[in-house]
Amino acid sequence: MTKVLKYTVLGLLLLAAALIAVNLYAINTVDFSFDKATAAHTEARQAFLADLPDTDCLRAADITGVARARGWDAMQPPQFDWCVTPDTVQTWLRVTVEPPLPFSTEDENAQIFAFDAAGCAVDWSYASGPGSTCAE
């Protein structure tokens, strides 16, 4: 019985040593940094925004065309219950930016555009109170 115990302990020690060696190898060779993924997402978003037409009235179709040319999803959400300003926003467009940010939500990976009654993109921001969609 002691011989079996010796081989079992020796086997467990060798297994532990192998696991430690694999971990050390991975730590030294694998890039666990999320900076590259974040930078790739940011660069893709900035390039997308730079490719949008420079017009007085940027329309959803223009934005959707640029997004689809990149293979990105563009959709108009049926309902958007955020408190925003201006309160004249009529419709929204959500463009999914690729590659996604690590450990992020759909909203964090989206570029969201707001449009007025004329169908032109307008600047918007989160807000509540007078002049916002949550005036009370």
GROMACS .gro file of N, CA and C in nm, residues 26-36:
model
   33
   26ALA      N    1   0.171   3.069  -1.997
   26ALA     CA    2   0.059   3.150  -2.045
   26ALA      C    3   0.073   3.295  -2.000
   27ILE      N    4   0.113   3.316  -1.877
   27ILE     CA    5   0.130   3.452  -1.825
   27ILE      C    6   0.235   3.527  -1.905
   28ASN      N    7   0.340   3.459  -1.944
   28ASN     CA    8   0.449   3.524  -2.017
   28ASN      C    9   0.425   3.537  -2.166
   29THR      N   10   0.334   3.459  -2.223
   29THR     CA   11   0.316   3.462  -2.369
   29THR      C   12   0.180   3.510  -2.415
   30VAL      N   13   0.077   3.496  -2.334
   30VAL     CA   14  -0.057   3.535  -2.375
   30VAL      C   15  -0.084   3.677  -2.330
   31ASP      N   16  -0.142   3.756  -2.420
   31ASP     CA   17  -0.175   3.895  -2.388
   31ASP      C   18  -0.314   3.899  -2.326
   32PHE      N   19  -0.321   3.921  -2.197
   32PHE     CA   20  -0.448   3.929  -2.127
   32PHE      C   21  -0.499   4.072  -2.118
   33SER      N   22  -0.436   4.163  -2.188
   33SER     CA   23  -0.471   4.305  -2.183
   33SER      C   24  -0.596   4.332  -2.265
   34PHE      N   25  -0.685   4.413  -2.212
   34PHE     CA   26  -0.804   4.452  -2.284
   34PHE      C   27  -0.784   4.584  -2.358
   35ASP      N   28  -0.665   4.643  -2.343
   35ASP     CA   29  -0.638   4.771  -2.408
   35ASP      C   30  -0.649   4.761  -2.559
   36LYS      N   31  -0.603   4.651  -2.618
   36LYS     CA   32  -0.610   4.636  -2.763
   36LYS      C   33  -0.754   4.627  -2.810
   0.00000   0.00000   0.00000
